[in-house]
PDB file of C-alpha atoms in Angstrom:
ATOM      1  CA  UNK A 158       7.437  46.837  64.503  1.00 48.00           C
ATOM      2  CA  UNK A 159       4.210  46.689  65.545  1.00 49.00           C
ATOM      3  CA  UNK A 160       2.796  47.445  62.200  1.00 51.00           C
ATOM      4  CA  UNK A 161       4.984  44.943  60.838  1.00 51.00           C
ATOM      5  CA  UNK A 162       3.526  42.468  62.977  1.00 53.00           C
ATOM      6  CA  UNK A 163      -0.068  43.111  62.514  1.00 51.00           C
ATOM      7  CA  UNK A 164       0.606  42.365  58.639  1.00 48.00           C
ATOM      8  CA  UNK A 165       2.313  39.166  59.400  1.00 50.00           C
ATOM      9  CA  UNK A 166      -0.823  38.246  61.368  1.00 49.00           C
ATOM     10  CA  UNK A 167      -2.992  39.583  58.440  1.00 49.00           C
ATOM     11  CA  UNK A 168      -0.954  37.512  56.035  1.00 48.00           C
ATOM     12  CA  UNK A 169      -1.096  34.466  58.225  1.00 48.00           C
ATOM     13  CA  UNK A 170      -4.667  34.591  58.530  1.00 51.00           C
ATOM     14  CA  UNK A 171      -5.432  35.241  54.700  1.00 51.00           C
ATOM     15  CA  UNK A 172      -3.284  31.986  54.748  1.00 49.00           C
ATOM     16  CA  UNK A 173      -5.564  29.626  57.229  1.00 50.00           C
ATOM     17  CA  UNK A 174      -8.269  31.567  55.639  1.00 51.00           C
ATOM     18  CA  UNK A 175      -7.876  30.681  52.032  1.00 51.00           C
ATOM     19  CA  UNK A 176      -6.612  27.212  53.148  1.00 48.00           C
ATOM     20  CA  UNK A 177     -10.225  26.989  54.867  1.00 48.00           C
ATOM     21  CA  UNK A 178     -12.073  27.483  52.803  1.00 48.00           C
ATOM     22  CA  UNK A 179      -9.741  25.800  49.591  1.00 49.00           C
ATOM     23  CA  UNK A 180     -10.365  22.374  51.320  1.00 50.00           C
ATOM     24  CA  UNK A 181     -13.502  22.712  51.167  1.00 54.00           C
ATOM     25  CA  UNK A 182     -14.259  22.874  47.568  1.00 58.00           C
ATOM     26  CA  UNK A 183     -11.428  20.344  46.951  1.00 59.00           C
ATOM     27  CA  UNK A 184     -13.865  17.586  47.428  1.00 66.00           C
ATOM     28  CA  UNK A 185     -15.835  18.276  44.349  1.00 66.00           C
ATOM     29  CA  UNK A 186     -13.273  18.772  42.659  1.00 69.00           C
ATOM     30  CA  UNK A 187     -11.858  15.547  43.482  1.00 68.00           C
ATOM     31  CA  UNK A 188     -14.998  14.171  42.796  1.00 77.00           C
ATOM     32  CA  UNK A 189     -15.856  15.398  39.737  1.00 78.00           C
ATOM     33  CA  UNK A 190     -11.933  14.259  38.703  1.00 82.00           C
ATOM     34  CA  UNK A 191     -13.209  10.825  39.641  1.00 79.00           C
ATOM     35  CA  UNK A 192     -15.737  10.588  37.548  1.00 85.00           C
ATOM     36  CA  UNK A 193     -13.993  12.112  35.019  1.00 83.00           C
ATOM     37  CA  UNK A 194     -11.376   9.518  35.354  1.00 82.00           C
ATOM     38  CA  UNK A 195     -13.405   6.574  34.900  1.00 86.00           C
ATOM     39  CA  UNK A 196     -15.344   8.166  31.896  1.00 86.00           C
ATOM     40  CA  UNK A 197     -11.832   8.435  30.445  1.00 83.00           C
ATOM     41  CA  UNK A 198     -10.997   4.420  31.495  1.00 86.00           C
ATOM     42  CA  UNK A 199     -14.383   3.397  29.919  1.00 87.00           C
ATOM     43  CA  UNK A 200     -13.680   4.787  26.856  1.00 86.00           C
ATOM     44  CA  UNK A 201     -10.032   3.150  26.300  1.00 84.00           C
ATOM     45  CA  UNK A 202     -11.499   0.254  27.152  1.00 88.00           C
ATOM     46  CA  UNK A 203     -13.883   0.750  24.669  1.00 82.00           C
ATOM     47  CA  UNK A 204     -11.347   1.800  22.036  1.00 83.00           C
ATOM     48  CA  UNK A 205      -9.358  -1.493  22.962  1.00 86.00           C
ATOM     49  CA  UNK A 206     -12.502  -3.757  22.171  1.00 85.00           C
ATOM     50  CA  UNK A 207     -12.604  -2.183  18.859  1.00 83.00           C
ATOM     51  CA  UNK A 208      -9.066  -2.207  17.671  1.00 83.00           C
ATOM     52  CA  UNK A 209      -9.039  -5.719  19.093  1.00 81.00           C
ATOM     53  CA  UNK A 210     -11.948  -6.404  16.592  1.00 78.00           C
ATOM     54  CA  UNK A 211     -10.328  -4.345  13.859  1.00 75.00           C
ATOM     55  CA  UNK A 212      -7.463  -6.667  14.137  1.00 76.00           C
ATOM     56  CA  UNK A 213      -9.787 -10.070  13.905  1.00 72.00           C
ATOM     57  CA  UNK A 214     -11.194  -8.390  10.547  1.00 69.00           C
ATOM     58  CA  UNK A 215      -7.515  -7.458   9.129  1.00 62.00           C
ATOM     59  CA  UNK A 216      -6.619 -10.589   9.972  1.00 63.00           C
ATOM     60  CA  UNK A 217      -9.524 -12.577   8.178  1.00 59.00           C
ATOM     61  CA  UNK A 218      -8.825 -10.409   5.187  1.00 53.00           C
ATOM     62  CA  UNK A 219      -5.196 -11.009   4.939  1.00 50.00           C
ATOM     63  CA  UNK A 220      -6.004 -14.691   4.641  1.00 48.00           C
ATOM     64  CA  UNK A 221      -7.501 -13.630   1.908  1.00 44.00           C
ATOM     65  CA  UNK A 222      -5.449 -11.514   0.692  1.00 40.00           C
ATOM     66  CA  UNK A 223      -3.385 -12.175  -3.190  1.00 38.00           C
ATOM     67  CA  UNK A 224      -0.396  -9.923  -5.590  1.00 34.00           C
ATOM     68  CA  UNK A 225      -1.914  -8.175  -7.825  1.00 39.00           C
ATOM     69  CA  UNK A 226      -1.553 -10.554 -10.521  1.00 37.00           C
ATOM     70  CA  UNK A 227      -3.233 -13.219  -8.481  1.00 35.00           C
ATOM     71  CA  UNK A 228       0.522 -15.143  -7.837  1.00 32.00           C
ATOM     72  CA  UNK A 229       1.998 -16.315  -5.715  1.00 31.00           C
ATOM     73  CA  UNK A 230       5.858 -14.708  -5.776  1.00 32.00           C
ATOM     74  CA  UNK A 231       8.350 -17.480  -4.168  1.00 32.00           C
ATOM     75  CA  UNK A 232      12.002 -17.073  -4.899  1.00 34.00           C
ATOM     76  CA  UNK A 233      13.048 -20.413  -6.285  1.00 33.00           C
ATOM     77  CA  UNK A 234      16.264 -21.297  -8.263  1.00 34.00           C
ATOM     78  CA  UNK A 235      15.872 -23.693 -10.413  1.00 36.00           C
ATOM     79  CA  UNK A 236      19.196 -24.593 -12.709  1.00 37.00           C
ATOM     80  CA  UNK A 237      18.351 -24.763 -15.903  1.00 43.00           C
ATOM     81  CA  UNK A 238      14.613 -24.862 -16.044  1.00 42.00           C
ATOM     82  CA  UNK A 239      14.441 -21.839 -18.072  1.00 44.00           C
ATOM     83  CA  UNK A 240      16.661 -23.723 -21.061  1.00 44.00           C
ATOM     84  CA  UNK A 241      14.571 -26.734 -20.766  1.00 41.00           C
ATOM     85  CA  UNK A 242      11.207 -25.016 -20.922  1.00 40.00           C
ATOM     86  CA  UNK A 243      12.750 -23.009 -24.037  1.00 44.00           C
ATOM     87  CA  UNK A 244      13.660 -25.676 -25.489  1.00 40.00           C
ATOM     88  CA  UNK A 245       9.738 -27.207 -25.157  1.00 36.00           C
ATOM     89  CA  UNK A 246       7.872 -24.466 -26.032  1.00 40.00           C
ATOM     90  CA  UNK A 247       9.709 -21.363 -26.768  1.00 78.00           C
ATOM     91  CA  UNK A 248      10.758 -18.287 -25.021  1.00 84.00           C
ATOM     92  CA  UNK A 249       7.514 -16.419 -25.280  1.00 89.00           C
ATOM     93  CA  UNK A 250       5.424 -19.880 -23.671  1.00 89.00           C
ATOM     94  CA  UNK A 251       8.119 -20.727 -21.304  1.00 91.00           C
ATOM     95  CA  UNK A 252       9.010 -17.278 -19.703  1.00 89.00           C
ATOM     96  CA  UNK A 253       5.065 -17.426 -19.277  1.00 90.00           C
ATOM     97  CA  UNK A 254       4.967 -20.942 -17.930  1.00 92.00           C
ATOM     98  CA  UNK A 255       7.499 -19.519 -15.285  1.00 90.00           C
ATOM     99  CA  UNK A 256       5.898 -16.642 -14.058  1.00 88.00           C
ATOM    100  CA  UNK A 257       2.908 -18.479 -13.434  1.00 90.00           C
ATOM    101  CA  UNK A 258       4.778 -20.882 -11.519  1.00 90.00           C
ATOM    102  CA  UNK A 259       6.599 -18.320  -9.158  1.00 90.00           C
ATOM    103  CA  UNK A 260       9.721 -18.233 -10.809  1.00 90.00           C
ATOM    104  CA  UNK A 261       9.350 -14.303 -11.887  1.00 90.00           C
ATOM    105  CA  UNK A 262      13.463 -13.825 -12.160  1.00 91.00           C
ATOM    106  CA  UNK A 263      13.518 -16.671 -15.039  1.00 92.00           C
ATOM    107  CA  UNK A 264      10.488 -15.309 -16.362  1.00 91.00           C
ATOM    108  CA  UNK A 265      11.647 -11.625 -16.205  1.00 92.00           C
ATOM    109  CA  UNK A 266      14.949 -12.930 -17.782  1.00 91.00           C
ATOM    110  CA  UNK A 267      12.958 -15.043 -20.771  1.00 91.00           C
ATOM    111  CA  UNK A 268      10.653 -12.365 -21.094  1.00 90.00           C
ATOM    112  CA  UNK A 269      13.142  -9.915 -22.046  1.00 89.00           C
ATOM    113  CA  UNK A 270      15.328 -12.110 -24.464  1.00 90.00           C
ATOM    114  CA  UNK A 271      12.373 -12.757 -26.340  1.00 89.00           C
ATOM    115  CA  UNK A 272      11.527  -9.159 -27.014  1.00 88.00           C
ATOM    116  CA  UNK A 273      15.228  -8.424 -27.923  1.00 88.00           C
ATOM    117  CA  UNK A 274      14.985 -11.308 -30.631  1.00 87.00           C
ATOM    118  CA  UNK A 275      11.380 -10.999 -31.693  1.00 82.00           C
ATOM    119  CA  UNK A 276      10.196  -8.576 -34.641  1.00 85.00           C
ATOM    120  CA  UNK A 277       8.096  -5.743 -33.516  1.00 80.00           C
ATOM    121  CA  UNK A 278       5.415  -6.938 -35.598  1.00 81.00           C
ATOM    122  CA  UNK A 279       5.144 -10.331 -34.017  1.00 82.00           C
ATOM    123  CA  UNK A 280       1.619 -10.703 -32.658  1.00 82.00           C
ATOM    124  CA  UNK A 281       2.832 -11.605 -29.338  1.00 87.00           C
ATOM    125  CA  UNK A 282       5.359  -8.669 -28.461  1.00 88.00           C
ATOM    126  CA  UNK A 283       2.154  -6.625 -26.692  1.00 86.00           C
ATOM    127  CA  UNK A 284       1.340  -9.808 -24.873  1.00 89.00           C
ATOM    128  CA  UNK A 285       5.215 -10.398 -23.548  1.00 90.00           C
ATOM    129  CA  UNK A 286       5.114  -6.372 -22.789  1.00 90.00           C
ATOM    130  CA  UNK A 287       2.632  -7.382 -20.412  1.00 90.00           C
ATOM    131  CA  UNK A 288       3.725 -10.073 -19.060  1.00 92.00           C
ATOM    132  CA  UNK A 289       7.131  -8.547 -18.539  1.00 92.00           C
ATOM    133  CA  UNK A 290       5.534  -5.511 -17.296  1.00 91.00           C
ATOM    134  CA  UNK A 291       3.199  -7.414 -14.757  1.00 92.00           C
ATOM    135  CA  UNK A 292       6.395  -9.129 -13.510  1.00 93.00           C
ATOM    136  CA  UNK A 293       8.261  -5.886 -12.420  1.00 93.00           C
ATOM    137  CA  UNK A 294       4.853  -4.547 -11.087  1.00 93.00           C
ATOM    138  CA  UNK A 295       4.956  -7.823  -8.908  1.00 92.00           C
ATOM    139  CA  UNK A 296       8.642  -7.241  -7.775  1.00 92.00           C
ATOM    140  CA  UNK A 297       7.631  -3.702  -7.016  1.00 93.00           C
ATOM    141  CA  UNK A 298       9.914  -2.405  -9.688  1.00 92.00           C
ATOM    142  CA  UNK A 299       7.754   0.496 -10.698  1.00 92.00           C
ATOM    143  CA  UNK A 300       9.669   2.423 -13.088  1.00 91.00           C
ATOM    144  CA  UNK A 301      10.514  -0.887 -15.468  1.00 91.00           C
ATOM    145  CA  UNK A 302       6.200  -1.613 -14.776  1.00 90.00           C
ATOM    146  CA  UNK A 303       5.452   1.268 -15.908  1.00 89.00           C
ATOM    147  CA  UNK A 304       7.652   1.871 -19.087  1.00 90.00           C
ATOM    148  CA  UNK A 305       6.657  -1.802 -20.162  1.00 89.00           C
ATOM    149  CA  UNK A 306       2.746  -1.840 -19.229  1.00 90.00           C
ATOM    150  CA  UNK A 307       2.749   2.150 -21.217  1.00 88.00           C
ATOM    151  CA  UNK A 308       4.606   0.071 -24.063  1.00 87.00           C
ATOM    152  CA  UNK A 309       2.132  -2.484 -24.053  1.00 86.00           C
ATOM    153  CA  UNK A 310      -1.250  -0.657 -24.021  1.00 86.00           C
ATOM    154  CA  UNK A 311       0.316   1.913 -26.175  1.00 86.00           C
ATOM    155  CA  UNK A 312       1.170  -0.958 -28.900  1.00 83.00           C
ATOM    156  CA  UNK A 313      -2.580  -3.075 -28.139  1.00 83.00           C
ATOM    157  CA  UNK A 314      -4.511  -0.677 -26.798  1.00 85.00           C
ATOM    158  CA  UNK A 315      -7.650  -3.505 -27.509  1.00 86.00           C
ATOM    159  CA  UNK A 316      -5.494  -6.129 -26.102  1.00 85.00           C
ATOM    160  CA  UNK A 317      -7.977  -8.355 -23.388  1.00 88.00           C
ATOM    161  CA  UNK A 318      -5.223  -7.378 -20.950  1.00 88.00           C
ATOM    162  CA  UNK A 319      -5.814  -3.340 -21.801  1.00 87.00           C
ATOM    163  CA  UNK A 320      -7.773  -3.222 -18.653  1.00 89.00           C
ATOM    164  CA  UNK A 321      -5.186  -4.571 -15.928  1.00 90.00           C
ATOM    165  CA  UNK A 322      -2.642  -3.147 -17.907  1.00 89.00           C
ATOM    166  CA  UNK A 323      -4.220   0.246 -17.210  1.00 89.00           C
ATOM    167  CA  UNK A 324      -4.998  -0.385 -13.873  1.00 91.00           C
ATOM    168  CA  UNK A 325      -1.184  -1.164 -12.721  1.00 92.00           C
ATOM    169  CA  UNK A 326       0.421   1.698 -14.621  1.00 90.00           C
ATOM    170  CA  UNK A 327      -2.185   3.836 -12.825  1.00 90.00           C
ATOM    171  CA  UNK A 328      -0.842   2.119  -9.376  1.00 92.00           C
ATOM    172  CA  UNK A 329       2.581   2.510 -10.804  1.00 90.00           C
ATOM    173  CA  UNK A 330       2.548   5.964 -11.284  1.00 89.00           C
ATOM    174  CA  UNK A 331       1.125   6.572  -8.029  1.00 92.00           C
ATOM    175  CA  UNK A 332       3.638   4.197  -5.982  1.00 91.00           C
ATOM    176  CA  UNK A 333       6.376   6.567  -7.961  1.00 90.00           C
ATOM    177  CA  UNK A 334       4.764   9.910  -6.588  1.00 91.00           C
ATOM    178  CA  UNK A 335       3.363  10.778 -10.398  1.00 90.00           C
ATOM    179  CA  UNK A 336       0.033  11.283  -8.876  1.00 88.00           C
ATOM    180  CA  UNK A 337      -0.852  13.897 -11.894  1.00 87.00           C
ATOM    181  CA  UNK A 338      -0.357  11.716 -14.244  1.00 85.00           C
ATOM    182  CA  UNK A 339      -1.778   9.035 -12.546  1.00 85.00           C
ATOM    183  CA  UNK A 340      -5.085  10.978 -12.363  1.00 86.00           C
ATOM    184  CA  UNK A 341      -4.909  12.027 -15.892  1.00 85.00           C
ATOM    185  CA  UNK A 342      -4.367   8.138 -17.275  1.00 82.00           C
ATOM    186  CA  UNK A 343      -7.149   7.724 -14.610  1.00 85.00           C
ATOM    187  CA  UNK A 344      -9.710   9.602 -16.029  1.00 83.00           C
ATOM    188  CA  UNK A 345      -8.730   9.726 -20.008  1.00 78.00           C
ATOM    189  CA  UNK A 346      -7.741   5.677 -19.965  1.00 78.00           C
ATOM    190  CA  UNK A 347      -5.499   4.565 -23.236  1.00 72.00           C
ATOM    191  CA  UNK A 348      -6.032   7.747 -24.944  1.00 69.00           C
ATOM    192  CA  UNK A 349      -3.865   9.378 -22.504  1.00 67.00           C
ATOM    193  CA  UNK A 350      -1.444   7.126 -23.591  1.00 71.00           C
ATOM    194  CA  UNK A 351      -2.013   7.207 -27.535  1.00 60.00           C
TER     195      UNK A 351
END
């Protein structure tokens, strides 16, 4: 019992003796945590100054900010606009009077009976391949973009429109996860394409 006793006392004084001399370095410690702490609190601060400045510039930008085809996509019905302007200009004009007025469902619609009743050799079938093209490119509709806009620069490949053309069947294929061939139209232009 006795020996049992003199470890108990040996345990309880490695006890108070580690606790002694554990409080003592706890200060630094503490300390040092401190410092750390406000180190850490600068720098969110800091981080918080410069999102709040990332978000002035995103917001300045978005002002500026257009569709790719520089319009302005509202949703408007209007009741028999698209006959009238048919009827003053023909389909081809009027479906591109309409998209360049907002209305790109009329358009789209116009658009697409005029290349179902115009010969293939009409001058103006590239042109409404575009435009028709463009229009689903604006509405997001990628697959319809990029079967028309392919159609188009595969038909004018010279066309003054060539150019965007490429550029939103390259954005098409990418928004539709093609990124190979997106890359490939990328760096081989039309002739991918021919």
């Amino acid at each position: 019992m006795a020996k049992l006793s003199m470890v108990g006392c040996l345990v309880v004084m490695g006890l108070l003796t580690g606790c002694a001399t554990q409080s003592a370095p706890l200060e630094p410690k503490v300390d040092s945590q401190g410092q750390l702490l406000q180190e850490l609190t600068r720098r969110v601060i800091g981080l918080e100054q410069e999102q709040n400045a990332l978000k002035a510039q995103v917001a300045t930008l978005a002002e500026y900010a257009r569709l790719p085809t520089g319009v302005a996509v509202v949703p408007v019905t209007r009741a028999g606009a698209a006959a009238s302007a048919v009827a003053a200009g023909g389909e081809f004009d009027a479906a591109l009077n309409l998209y360049r007025a907002g209305d790109v469902a009329q358009a789209i619609a116009l658009f697409e009976q005029f290349l179902n009743t115009t010969q293939l050799n009409d001058v103006r079938v590239p042109l409404a391949q575009y435009w028709l093209g463009d229009a689903y490119y604006t509405q997001r509709n990628f697959e319809m973009a990029n079967r028309l806009l392919a159609t188009s620069l595969k038909n004018n490949p010279n066309s003054d429109k060539a150019p965007m053309a490429l550029a939103k069947l390259i954005e098409s294929l990418r928004a539709l996860g093609r990124t190979a061939d997106a890359e490939a139209l990328a760096q081989y232009g039309v002739q991918a394409i021919q």
